[in-house]
Tab-separated table of C-alpha atoms and ligand atoms in Angstrom:
chain	number	residue	atom	x	y	z
A	1	UNK	CA	-9.562	-5.878	-0.376
A	2	UNK	CA	-10.919	-4.054	2.636
A	3	UNK	CA	-13.795	-6.092	4.005
A	4	UNK	CA	-16.985	-4.115	3.686
A	5	UNK	CA	-17.340	-4.109	7.474
A	6	UNK	CA	-14.539	-1.543	7.420
A	7	UNK	CA	-16.560	0.851	5.300
A	8	UNK	CA	-17.713	3.545	7.733
A	9	UNK	CA	-21.443	4.018	7.805
A	10	UNK	CA	-22.805	6.555	5.355
A	11	UNK	CA	-20.190	5.816	2.695
A	12	UNK	CA	-20.910	4.047	-0.560
A	13	UNK	CA	-18.833	2.098	-3.041
A	14	UNK	CA	-17.927	4.060	-6.118
A	15	UNK	CA	-19.113	2.588	-9.368
A	16	UNK	CA	-16.290	0.871	-11.205
A	17	UNK	CA	-15.229	2.174	-14.612
A	18	UNK	CA	-13.788	-0.439	-16.934
A	19	UNK	CA	-10.424	0.301	-18.519
A	20	UNK	CA	-7.733	-1.809	-20.091
A	21	UNK	CA	-4.149	-2.065	-18.945
A	22	UNK	CA	-1.048	-2.528	-21.088
A	23	UNK	CA	2.635	-3.034	-20.379
A	24	UNK	CA	5.116	-0.840	-22.273
A	25	UNK	CA	8.837	-1.613	-22.527
A	26	UNK	CA	10.045	1.776	-23.781
A	27	UNK	CA	9.628	0.796	-27.401
A	28	UNK	CA	6.369	-1.032	-27.742
A	29	UNK	CA	3.392	-2.433	-25.897
A	30	UNK	CA	4.345	-6.004	-25.012
A	31	UNK	CA	1.238	-7.118	-23.142
A	32	UNK	CA	-2.308	-5.918	-23.428
A	33	UNK	CA	-5.642	-6.674	-21.893
A	34	UNK	CA	-8.489	-7.427	-24.250
A	35	UNK	CA	-12.245	-7.428	-23.784
A	36	UNK	CA	-12.285	-11.150	-23.632
A	37	UNK	CA	-11.200	-12.876	-20.446
A	38	UNK	CA	-10.588	-16.251	-22.094
A	39	UNK	CA	-8.410	-14.693	-24.773
A	40	UNK	CA	-6.357	-12.944	-22.070
A	41	UNK	CA	-5.926	-16.224	-20.258
A	42	UNK	CA	-4.962	-17.964	-23.454
A	43	UNK	CA	-2.411	-15.301	-24.323
A	44	UNK	CA	-0.903	-15.397	-20.866
A	45	UNK	CA	-0.703	-19.150	-21.113
A	46	UNK	CA	0.858	-18.959	-24.571
A	47	UNK	CA	3.437	-16.376	-23.542
A	48	UNK	CA	4.289	-17.501	-20.022
A	49	UNK	CA	3.187	-21.112	-19.743
A	50	UNK	CA	2.281	-22.295	-16.277
A	51	UNK	CA	3.810	-19.269	-14.499
A	52	UNK	CA	0.513	-17.483	-14.411
A	53	UNK	CA	-1.374	-20.300	-12.688
A	54	UNK	CA	1.431	-20.882	-10.193
A	55	UNK	CA	1.454	-17.218	-9.274
A	56	UNK	CA	-2.312	-17.141	-8.893
A	57	UNK	CA	-2.284	-20.114	-6.523
A	58	UNK	CA	0.579	-18.692	-4.500
A	59	UNK	CA	-1.145	-15.338	-4.006
A	60	UNK	CA	-4.437	-17.014	-3.131
A	61	UNK	CA	-2.843	-19.243	-0.525
A	62	UNK	CA	-1.152	-16.258	1.115
A	63	UNK	CA	-4.325	-14.194	1.124
A	64	UNK	CA	-6.333	-17.020	2.614
A	65	UNK	CA	-3.911	-17.205	5.534
A	66	UNK	CA	-3.730	-13.445	5.849
A	67	UNK	CA	-7.519	-13.155	6.139
A	68	UNK	CA	-7.311	-15.085	9.432
A	69	UNK	CA	-6.386	-11.791	11.053
A	70	UNK	CA	-9.994	-10.618	10.842
A	71	UNK	CA	-11.163	-13.648	12.793
A	72	UNK	CA	-8.471	-13.187	15.434
A	73	UNK	CA	-9.264	-9.525	15.818
A	74	UNK	CA	-13.006	-10.171	15.984
A	75	UNK	CA	-12.215	-12.387	18.987
A	76	UNK	CA	-10.112	-9.631	20.531
A	77	UNK	CA	-6.649	-11.153	20.110
A	78	UNK	CA	-3.685	-8.805	19.740
A	79	UNK	CA	0.035	-9.091	18.925
A	80	UNK	CA	2.955	-7.254	20.450
A	81	UNK	CA	5.029	-7.167	17.260
A	82	UNK	CA	4.635	-7.447	13.509
A	83	UNK	CA	6.609	-10.716	13.673
A	84	UNK	CA	4.158	-12.230	16.197
A	85	UNK	CA	1.243	-11.145	14.051
A	86	UNK	CA	2.716	-12.623	10.864
A	87	UNK	CA	3.777	-15.790	12.655
A	88	UNK	CA	0.262	-16.432	13.920
A	89	UNK	CA	-1.133	-16.027	10.397
A	90	UNK	CA	1.399	-17.854	8.280
A	91	UNK	CA	4.103	-19.230	10.601
A	92	UNK	CA	7.791	-18.739	9.930
A	93	UNK	CA	6.980	-18.841	6.207
A	94	UNK	CA	5.403	-15.357	6.408
A	95	UNK	CA	8.275	-13.921	8.420
A	96	UNK	CA	10.774	-15.389	5.973
A	97	UNK	CA	8.837	-13.737	3.160
A	98	UNK	CA	9.571	-10.331	4.680
A	99	UNK	CA	13.291	-11.102	4.425
A	100	UNK	CA	13.825	-12.532	0.961
A	101	UNK	CA	13.448	-10.940	-2.458
A	102	UNK	CA	10.185	-11.450	-4.293
A	103	UNK	CA	12.069	-12.630	-7.376
A	104	UNK	CA	13.729	-15.453	-5.389
A	105	UNK	CA	10.392	-16.684	-4.055
A	106	UNK	CA	8.827	-16.598	-7.500
A	107	UNK	CA	11.723	-18.327	-9.247
A	108	UNK	CA	11.614	-21.023	-6.582
A	109	UNK	CA	7.900	-21.467	-7.287
A	110	UNK	CA	8.751	-22.079	-10.926
A	111	UNK	CA	7.571	-18.725	-12.252
A	112	UNK	CA	9.621	-17.845	-15.335
A	113	UNK	CA	12.073	-14.938	-15.509
A	114	UNK	CA	10.150	-13.591	-18.479
A	115	UNK	CA	6.920	-13.465	-16.491
A	116	UNK	CA	8.744	-11.715	-13.648
A	117	UNK	CA	10.184	-9.100	-16.024
A	118	UNK	CA	7.034	-8.475	-18.032
A	119	UNK	CA	4.240	-8.829	-15.485
A	120	UNK	CA	5.546	-8.739	-11.911
A	121	UNK	CA	8.109	-5.950	-12.304
A	122	UNK	CA	5.566	-3.534	-13.867
A	123	UNK	CA	3.160	-4.124	-10.952
A	124	UNK	CA	5.923	-3.456	-8.391
A	125	UNK	CA	6.906	-0.301	-10.278
A	126	UNK	CA	3.404	1.150	-10.214
A	127	UNK	CA	2.699	0.141	-6.606
A	128	UNK	CA	6.028	0.765	-4.908
A	129	UNK	CA	8.285	2.491	-7.445
A	130	UNK	CA	10.751	-0.337	-6.841
A	131	UNK	CA	11.919	-3.525	-8.481
A	132	UNK	CA	11.410	-7.246	-7.888
A	133	UNK	CA	14.097	-7.280	-5.189
A	134	UNK	CA	11.494	-5.987	-2.690
A	135	UNK	CA	10.504	-8.557	-0.047
A	136	UNK	CA	8.216	-11.383	-1.127
A	137	UNK	CA	5.528	-10.537	1.425
A	138	UNK	CA	4.964	-6.965	0.289
A	139	UNK	CA	5.145	-8.248	-3.281
A	140	UNK	CA	2.371	-10.752	-2.613
A	141	UNK	CA	0.231	-8.068	-0.960
A	142	UNK	CA	0.490	-5.868	-4.022
A	143	UNK	CA	-0.165	-8.746	-6.406
A	144	UNK	CA	-3.379	-9.422	-4.531
A	145	UNK	CA	-4.182	-5.775	-5.180
A	146	UNK	CA	-3.517	-6.213	-8.897
A	147	UNK	CA	-6.352	-8.728	-9.195
A	148	UNK	CA	-9.087	-6.253	-9.962
A	149	UNK	CA	-11.260	-6.834	-6.908
A	150	UNK	CA	-10.365	-3.488	-5.374
A	151	UNK	CA	-12.964	-0.874	-4.738
A	152	UNK	CA	-13.076	2.842	-4.096
A	153	UNK	CA	-15.329	5.014	-1.961
A	154	UNK	CA	-17.732	7.363	-3.678
A	155	UNK	CA	-16.636	10.926	-3.079
A	156	UNK	CA	-13.023	9.868	-2.382
A	157	UNK	CA	-11.182	7.328	-0.239
A	158	UNK	CA	-10.070	10.006	2.194
A	159	UNK	CA	-13.606	9.884	3.606
A	160	UNK	CA	-12.723	6.539	5.212
A	161	UNK	CA	-10.519	8.436	7.659
A	162	UNK	CA	-12.936	11.277	8.380
A	163	UNK	CA	-15.822	8.765	8.589
A	164	UNK	CA	-14.016	6.569	11.129
A	165	UNK	CA	-13.048	9.616	13.161
A	166	UNK	CA	-16.664	10.698	13.271
A	167	UNK	CA	-17.836	7.205	14.296
A	168	UNK	CA	-15.272	7.124	17.096
A	169	UNK	CA	-16.648	10.335	18.602
A	170	UNK	CA	-13.054	11.347	19.162
A	171	UNK	CA	-11.910	14.742	20.325
A	172	UNK	CA	-9.656	15.874	17.484
A	173	UNK	CA	-7.008	18.450	18.156
A	174	UNK	CA	-5.483	19.796	14.935
A	175	UNK	CA	-1.877	20.457	15.823
A	176	UNK	CA	1.667	19.488	14.922
A	177	UNK	CA	3.278	17.463	17.697
A	178	UNK	CA	6.789	18.730	18.366
A	179	UNK	CA	7.914	16.547	21.275
A	180	UNK	CA	7.025	13.543	23.400
A	181	UNK	CA	8.520	12.959	26.840
A	182	UNK	CA	7.740	10.376	29.514
A	183	UNK	CA	6.762	11.741	32.932
A	184	UNK	CA	6.937	9.453	35.958
A	185	UNK	CA	5.176	10.388	39.155
A	186	UNK	CA	5.487	7.500	41.563
A	187	UNK	CA	4.120	4.404	39.842
A	188	UNK	CA	2.247	6.379	37.221
A	189	UNK	CA	3.701	6.870	33.753
A	190	UNK	CA	2.301	9.539	31.481
A	191	UNK	CA	3.525	11.244	28.343
A	192	UNK	CA	3.818	14.939	27.784
A	193	UNK	CA	2.999	15.998	24.253
A	194	UNK	CA	4.055	19.459	23.162
A	195	UNK	CA	2.492	20.785	20.005
A	196	UNK	CA	1.933	23.785	17.807
A	197	UNK	CA	-1.616	24.598	16.778
A	198	UNK	CA	-3.094	27.507	14.861
A	199	UNK	CA	-3.835	29.110	18.224
A	200	UNK	CA	-0.209	28.780	19.374
A	201	UNK	CA	1.856	26.236	21.293
A	202	UNK	CA	0.303	23.802	23.732
A	203	UNK	CA	1.125	20.906	26.024
A	204	UNK	CA	-0.983	17.987	27.288
A	205	UNK	CA	-0.497	14.833	29.350
A	206	UNK	CA	-1.648	11.463	27.994
A	207	UNK	CA	-1.755	7.901	29.384
A	208	UNK	CA	-1.411	6.162	26.040
A	209	UNK	CA	0.098	7.381	22.762
A	210	UNK	CA	-0.214	5.840	19.316
A	211	UNK	CA	2.196	7.171	16.709
A	212	UNK	CA	0.723	6.805	13.224
A	213	UNK	CA	3.396	8.483	11.149
A	214	UNK	CA	6.763	7.175	9.984
A	215	UNK	CA	9.519	8.205	12.375
A	216	UNK	CA	12.489	7.404	10.143
A	217	UNK	CA	14.902	10.324	9.965
A	218	UNK	CA	14.474	10.657	6.185
A	219	UNK	CA	10.757	11.361	6.515
A	220	UNK	CA	11.338	14.328	8.798
A	221	UNK	CA	8.357	14.016	11.161
A	222	UNK	CA	9.717	16.991	13.129
A	223	UNK	CA	9.063	14.993	16.290
A	224	UNK	CA	11.514	14.965	19.199
A	225	UNK	CA	11.729	12.179	21.753
A	226	UNK	CA	12.901	13.791	24.986
A	227	UNK	CA	14.045	12.251	28.268
A	228	UNK	CA	13.645	8.634	27.235
A	229	UNK	CA	16.085	6.357	29.012
A	230	UNK	CA	17.739	4.733	27.221
A	231	UNK	CA	17.592	7.560	24.673
A	232	UNK	CA	15.044	6.846	22.020
A	233	UNK	CA	16.404	7.183	18.516
A	234	UNK	CA	14.773	7.454	15.152
A	235	UNK	CA	14.331	4.129	13.420
A	236	UNK	CA	16.732	2.926	10.733
A	237	UNK	CA	15.779	2.787	7.078
A	238	UNK	CA	14.290	5.362	4.786
A	239	UNK	CA	11.166	5.949	2.746
A	240	UNK	CA	10.943	5.912	-1.016
A	241	UNK	CA	10.079	9.256	-2.581
A	242	UNK	CA	7.569	9.049	-5.404
A	243	UNK	CA	6.306	11.852	-7.603
A	244	UNK	CA	2.683	11.856	-8.713
A	245	UNK	CA	1.934	14.265	-11.556
A	246	UNK	CA	-1.704	14.885	-12.383
A	247	UNK	CA	-1.897	16.136	-15.945
A	248	UNK	CA	-4.908	17.518	-17.774
A	249	UNK	CA	-4.144	17.146	-21.450
A	250	UNK	CA	-3.833	14.997	-24.537
A	251	UNK	CA	-1.844	11.800	-24.144
A	252	UNK	CA	0.868	11.361	-26.796
A	253	UNK	CA	-0.229	7.929	-27.955
A	254	UNK	CA	2.505	7.979	-30.650
A	255	UNK	CA	4.992	7.530	-27.871
A	256	UNK	CA	3.418	4.131	-27.178
A	257	UNK	CA	3.342	3.187	-30.860
A	258	UNK	CA	-0.205	4.379	-31.661
A	259	UNK	CA	0.043	7.411	-33.982
A	260	UNK	CA	-3.760	7.557	-34.210
A	261	UNK	CA	-5.105	8.230	-30.700
A	262	UNK	CA	-8.505	6.843	-31.666
A	263	UNK	CA	-6.908	3.405	-31.971
A	264	UNK	CA	-5.325	3.561	-28.518
A	265	UNK	CA	-7.444	1.273	-26.342
A	266	UNK	CA	-5.752	1.553	-22.950
A	267	UNK	CA	-6.681	3.376	-19.772
A	268	UNK	CA	-3.461	2.583	-17.979
A	269	UNK	CA	0.083	1.819	-18.985
A	270	UNK	CA	2.553	0.011	-16.784
A	271	UNK	CA	6.228	-0.192	-17.652
A	272	UNK	CA	9.016	-2.729	-17.512
A	273	UNK	CA	12.355	-2.052	-15.810
A	274	UNK	CA	13.890	0.035	-18.625
A	275	UNK	CA	16.663	2.483	-17.753
A	276	UNK	CA	15.632	5.015	-20.412
A	277	UNK	CA	12.062	5.305	-19.107
A	278	UNK	CA	11.546	8.330	-16.889
A	279	UNK	CA	8.158	7.240	-15.492
A	280	UNK	CA	6.712	4.150	-13.812
A	281	UNK	CA	3.114	4.333	-15.003
A	282	UNK	CA	0.504	6.526	-16.672
A	283	UNK	CA	-3.193	6.058	-16.068
A	284	UNK	CA	-6.328	7.932	-16.943
A	285	UNK	CA	-8.087	8.869	-13.713
A	286	UNK	CA	-11.819	9.070	-13.117
A	287	UNK	CA	-13.663	11.495	-10.844
A	288	UNK	CA	-14.306	10.425	-7.242
A	289	UNK	CA	-18.027	10.614	-8.033
A	290	UNK	CA	-19.249	8.701	-11.042
A	291	UNK	CA	-22.631	9.636	-12.422
A	292	UNK	CA	-24.847	7.163	-14.253
A	293	UNK	CA	-23.963	8.472	-17.715
A	294	UNK	CA	-20.237	8.686	-17.087
A	295	UNK	CA	-17.797	7.380	-19.656
A	296	UNK	CA	-14.049	7.499	-19.614
A	297	UNK	CA	-12.414	10.192	-21.765
A	298	UNK	CA	-11.105	8.814	-25.048
A	299	UNK	CA	-7.415	9.320	-25.874
A	300	UNK	CA	-8.247	11.799	-28.659
A	301	UNK	CA	-9.949	13.993	-26.037
A	302	UNK	CA	-8.285	15.955	-23.286
A	303	UNK	CA	-8.360	13.840	-20.120
A	304	UNK	CA	-6.896	13.735	-16.641
A	305	UNK	CA	-3.918	11.414	-16.194
A	306	UNK	CA	-1.827	10.352	-13.236
A	307	UNK	CA	1.851	9.740	-13.880
A	308	UNK	CA	4.081	8.101	-11.273
A	309	UNK	CA	7.799	8.762	-11.607
A	310	UNK	CA	10.893	8.562	-9.410
A	311	UNK	CA	11.823	12.210	-10.142
A	312	UNK	CA	9.828	15.284	-11.083
A	313	UNK	CA	9.102	15.403	-14.795
A	314	UNK	CA	10.722	18.251	-16.674
A	315	UNK	CA	9.058	20.150	-19.531
A	316	UNK	CA	10.541	18.000	-22.282
A	317	UNK	CA	9.445	14.789	-20.532
A	318	UNK	CA	5.907	16.133	-20.184
A	319	UNK	CA	6.001	17.105	-23.860
A	320	UNK	CA	7.048	13.556	-24.718
A	321	UNK	CA	4.178	11.959	-22.806
A	322	UNK	CA	1.541	14.531	-23.718
A	323	UNK	CA	0.885	16.116	-27.108
A	324	UNK	CA	-0.193	19.188	-25.189
A	325	UNK	CA	-1.585	19.857	-21.733
A	326	UNK	CA	-3.514	22.496	-19.843
A	327	UNK	CA	-2.112	21.845	-16.395
A	328	UNK	CA	0.283	19.624	-14.471
A	329	UNK	CA	0.003	19.321	-10.707
A	330	UNK	CA	2.950	17.756	-8.897
A	331	UNK	CA	2.886	15.947	-5.553
A	332	UNK	CA	6.049	14.436	-4.205
A	333	UNK	CA	5.893	12.393	-1.048
A	334	UNK	CA	7.642	9.734	0.977
A	335	UNK	CA	5.212	7.109	-0.171
A	336	UNK	CA	6.391	3.736	1.160
A	337	UNK	CA	9.484	2.179	2.692
A	338	UNK	CA	12.628	1.912	0.622
A	339	UNK	CA	12.727	-1.868	0.819
A	340	UNK	CA	15.861	-3.894	0.688
A	341	UNK	CA	18.144	-2.712	3.447
A	342	UNK	CA	17.986	-5.499	6.019
A	343	UNK	CA	16.869	-3.486	9.023
A	344	UNK	CA	14.191	-5.963	10.117
A	345	UNK	CA	10.670	-4.990	11.140
A	346	UNK	CA	10.253	-1.994	13.481
A	347	UNK	CA	8.695	-2.508	16.932
A	348	UNK	CA	5.012	-1.937	17.737
A	349	UNK	CA	5.726	-1.072	21.383
A	350	UNK	CA	8.302	1.710	21.602
A	351	UNK	CA	7.822	2.253	25.340
A	352	UNK	CA	5.297	0.857	27.869
A	353	UNK	CA	2.269	2.853	26.648
A	354	UNK	CA	3.725	4.270	23.448
A	355	UNK	CA	2.698	2.387	20.316
A	356	UNK	CA	3.927	2.689	16.730
A	357	UNK	CA	1.665	1.850	13.815
A	358	UNK	CA	3.788	2.373	10.715
A	359	UNK	CA	6.167	-0.509	11.350
A	360	UNK	CA	3.673	-2.718	9.507
A	361	UNK	CA	4.572	-0.905	6.281
A	362	UNK	CA	7.903	-2.743	6.295
A	363	UNK	CA	5.998	-6.019	6.029
A	364	UNK	CA	3.517	-4.613	3.507
A	365	UNK	CA	2.521	-1.072	2.669
A	366	UNK	CA	-1.184	-0.813	1.843
A	367	UNK	CA	-4.317	0.735	3.336
A	368	UNK	CA	-5.502	-2.672	4.466
A	369	UNK	CA	-2.240	-3.388	6.286
A	370	UNK	CA	-2.451	-0.066	8.113
A	371	UNK	CA	-6.021	-0.659	9.221
A	372	UNK	CA	-5.072	-4.127	10.481
A	373	UNK	CA	-2.178	-2.567	12.417
A	374	UNK	CA	-4.465	0.108	13.850
A	375	UNK	CA	-6.977	-2.406	15.138
A	376	UNK	CA	-4.152	-4.508	16.558
A	377	UNK	CA	-2.811	-1.535	18.497
A	378	UNK	CA	-6.262	-0.612	19.809
A	379	UNK	CA	-6.663	-4.183	21.123
A	380	UNK	CA	-3.093	-4.385	22.391
A	381	UNK	CA	-3.267	-1.072	24.268
A	382	UNK	CA	-6.532	-2.157	25.861
A	383	UNK	CA	-5.190	-5.552	26.969
A	384	UNK	CA	-1.965	-4.056	28.290
A	385	UNK	CA	-3.900	-1.423	30.219
A	386	UNK	CA	-6.241	-3.993	31.755
A	387	UNK	CA	-3.391	-6.534	32.173
A	388	UNK	CA	-5.084	-9.281	30.154
A	389	UNK	CA	-1.980	-11.212	29.175
A	390	UNK	CA	-3.991	-14.132	27.790
A	391	UNK	CA	-5.180	-11.980	24.880
A	392	UNK	CA	-1.711	-11.083	23.586
A	393	UNK	CA	0.644	-13.212	21.440
A	394	UNK	CA	-1.367	-16.388	21.925
A	395	UNK	CA	-0.348	-19.488	19.973
A	396	UNK	CA	-2.526	-21.781	17.916
A	397	UNK	CA	-5.330	-19.254	17.581
A	398	UNK	CA	-7.176	-21.075	14.800
A	399	UNK	CA	-7.680	-23.988	17.150
A	400	UNK	CA	-8.540	-21.814	20.165
A	401	UNK	CA	-11.137	-19.852	18.269
A	402	UNK	CA	-12.838	-23.050	17.123
A	403	UNK	CA	-13.073	-24.380	20.677
A	404	UNK	CA	-14.295	-21.032	22.032
A	405	UNK	CA	-17.373	-21.191	19.831
B	1	NAG	C1	12.114	-19.794	7.628
B	1	NAG	O1	13.499	-19.622	7.845
B	1	NAG	C2	13.995	-20.349	8.937
B	1	NAG	C3	15.452	-19.949	9.164
B	1	NAG	O2	16.137	-19.812	7.966
B	1	NAG	C4	13.841	-21.853	8.658
B	1	NAG	O3	14.300	-22.607	9.750
B	1	NAG	C5	12.362	-22.141	8.431
B	1	NAG	O4	12.191	-23.488	8.057
B	1	NAG	C6	11.795	-21.250	7.330
B	1	NAG	N1	10.363	-21.485	7.275
B	1	NAG	C7	9.728	-21.824	6.158
B	1	NAG	C8	8.266	-22.124	6.293
B	1	NAG	O5	10.278	-21.885	5.088
B	2	NAG	C1	16.641	-3.422	-7.529
B	2	NAG	O1	17.076	-2.151	-7.020
B	2	NAG	C2	18.063	-2.245	-6.010
B	2	NAG	C3	18.329	-0.876	-5.431
B	2	NAG	O2	17.873	0.152	-6.245
B	2	NAG	C4	19.323	-2.891	-6.589
B	2	NAG	O3	20.299	-3.016	-5.591
B	2	NAG	C5	18.942	-4.275	-7.115
B	2	NAG	O4	20.062	-4.875	-7.738
B	2	NAG	C6	17.792	-4.190	-8.124
B	2	NAG	N1	17.357	-5.542	-8.449
B	2	NAG	C7	17.039	-5.959	-9.660
B	2	NAG	C8	16.567	-7.364	-9.788
B	2	NAG	O5	17.117	-5.210	-10.626
B	3	NAG	C1	-19.844	12.975	-4.300
B	3	NAG	O1	-20.226	11.915	-3.454
B	3	NAG	C2	-20.260	12.256	-2.091
B	3	NAG	C3	-20.533	10.971	-1.300
B	3	NAG	O2	-21.571	10.219	-1.851
B	3	NAG	C4	-21.292	13.345	-1.854
B	3	NAG	O3	-21.312	13.702	-0.500
B	3	NAG	C5	-20.923	14.561	-2.711
B	3	NAG	O4	-21.919	15.565	-2.593
B	3	NAG	C6	-20.783	14.164	-4.180
B	3	NAG	N1	-20.257	15.312	-4.923
B	3	NAG	C7	-20.676	15.630	-6.130
B	3	NAG	C8	-19.989	16.791	-6.784
B	3	NAG	O5	-21.559	15.016	-6.690
B	4	NAG	C1	6.932	20.978	26.765
B	4	NAG	O1	6.198	22.078	27.258
B	4	NAG	C2	6.305	22.227	28.689
B	4	NAG	C3	5.319	23.319	29.105
B	4	NAG	O2	5.444	24.447	28.259
B	4	NAG	C4	7.750	22.566	29.018
B	4	NAG	O3	7.915	22.699	30.419
B	4	NAG	C5	8.647	21.433	28.525
B	4	NAG	O4	10.004	21.761	28.716
B	4	NAG	C6	8.415	21.163	27.044
B	4	NAG	N1	9.120	19.937	26.678
B	4	NAG	C7	9.931	19.863	25.631
B	4	NAG	C8	10.591	18.552	25.396
B	4	NAG	O5	10.139	20.798	24.881
B	5	NAG	C1	5.181	12.112	-29.081
B	5	NAG	O1	5.873	10.890	-29.281
B	5	NAG	C2	6.593	10.809	-30.482
B	5	NAG	C3	7.168	9.398	-30.583
B	5	NAG	O2	7.975	9.102	-29.460
B	5	NAG	C4	7.670	11.894	-30.512
B	5	NAG	O3	8.348	11.863	-31.747
B	5	NAG	C5	7.034	13.261	-30.299
B	5	NAG	O4	8.030	14.267	-30.201
B	5	NAG	C6	6.205	13.252	-29.021
B	5	NAG	N1	5.628	14.543	-28.708
B	5	NAG	C7	4.642	15.144	-29.393
B	5	NAG	C8	4.232	16.487	-28.901
B	5	NAG	O5	4.134	14.657	-30.366
């Protein structure tokens, strides 16, 4: 979904490797992709009726409105809160979508409960480890992501960050920030950052700070806010812990109802909301570099798989999913907000020149959302600094941009 303009120079798109997806309900595969697009459409139609088309139109309409942000930002407009940003893109409808469950919005659209259980829930489980009670806006963002037009960067997506850093010519200090405190001298406000680096502790003064890490207590940023008046507290809410297990081994295709691995045609398996299932998804992963002759490993061969689960997998669970394996590498992290508690959207401006990026994750957690938030803060900080109030929170931007041209 990232517009190609956001691809830092020197990076290339990774070649796509085809692979089919199936949905597993704990007993059997209930939905499978075929090689034939029309057959897939026909099957979806047969099984779910008009739900599929309604969903498609809904997601497209939302994305079309969302894409306005790139036009606004190209013209330099910024927003002082996530609510203002969403309101300018999709009016109160977008803000309301951050407050109501996805399932309610879909049922109201006329999408069937069966479609929600068998198609929507599996997508929410793989993307957010959560169910269809997550807010409609984040749900729509991830459904847009499920539509196969995503791309990856050759050599690994992490190069987007290092590439942008290089382009910015920034002076990078590798250190863990331990505290932030405001320092007033006369009219001038600065922030003192204390940090620990490999070379020892340090302290610097800055005019503007952008925090790009969650500061909810549960995430444990290790950051202290000192001397803020009124005292500055951590934000409410918590993040959802997800476990990613990268396994090199032989998938147990019997578990999915395919005793002969050579007849197992899927590269990724999503799951329905089934209490007995201990994982959210399993997918064969491809290298970050794909050579011309590359082909995906077949299920009868040892391959590399990524399993998402709410808890670490124990030995017997790994032995259930894999006939045998050479290695299992576990990464647990606070991946995305735990949606559902009604804490509202966090602020972008925490203090006059102290900005917070990760609040956008509560509207929608995705790389694209974070890059939109980052650009917004860059513009906002600039306009605040140069006191250009007519570039912040402006109404009717579609119209204004047309008349500016
Ligand atoms: C959003 O919710 C508010 C308050 O409940 C309501 O007045 C408004 O009409 C809603 N907007 C849309 C587009 O549904
Ligand atoms: C989704 O999960 C939340 C919290 O885990 C729970 O309160 C809610 O009832 C669940 N919703 C559905 C539709 O299963
Ligand atoms: C993978 O691709 C990146 C970017 O194109 C390149 O810099 C790197 O050398 C490649 N690595 C291998 C092992 O081919
Ligand atoms: C930050 O470091 C400075 C200089 O070492 C020190 O005076 C100050 O008390 C420290 N601030 C906090 C909040 O620890
Ligand atoms: C694979 O799955 C089948 C069916 O669920 C199960 O009986 C078996 O114990 C699993 N493990 C291995 C190693 O075959």
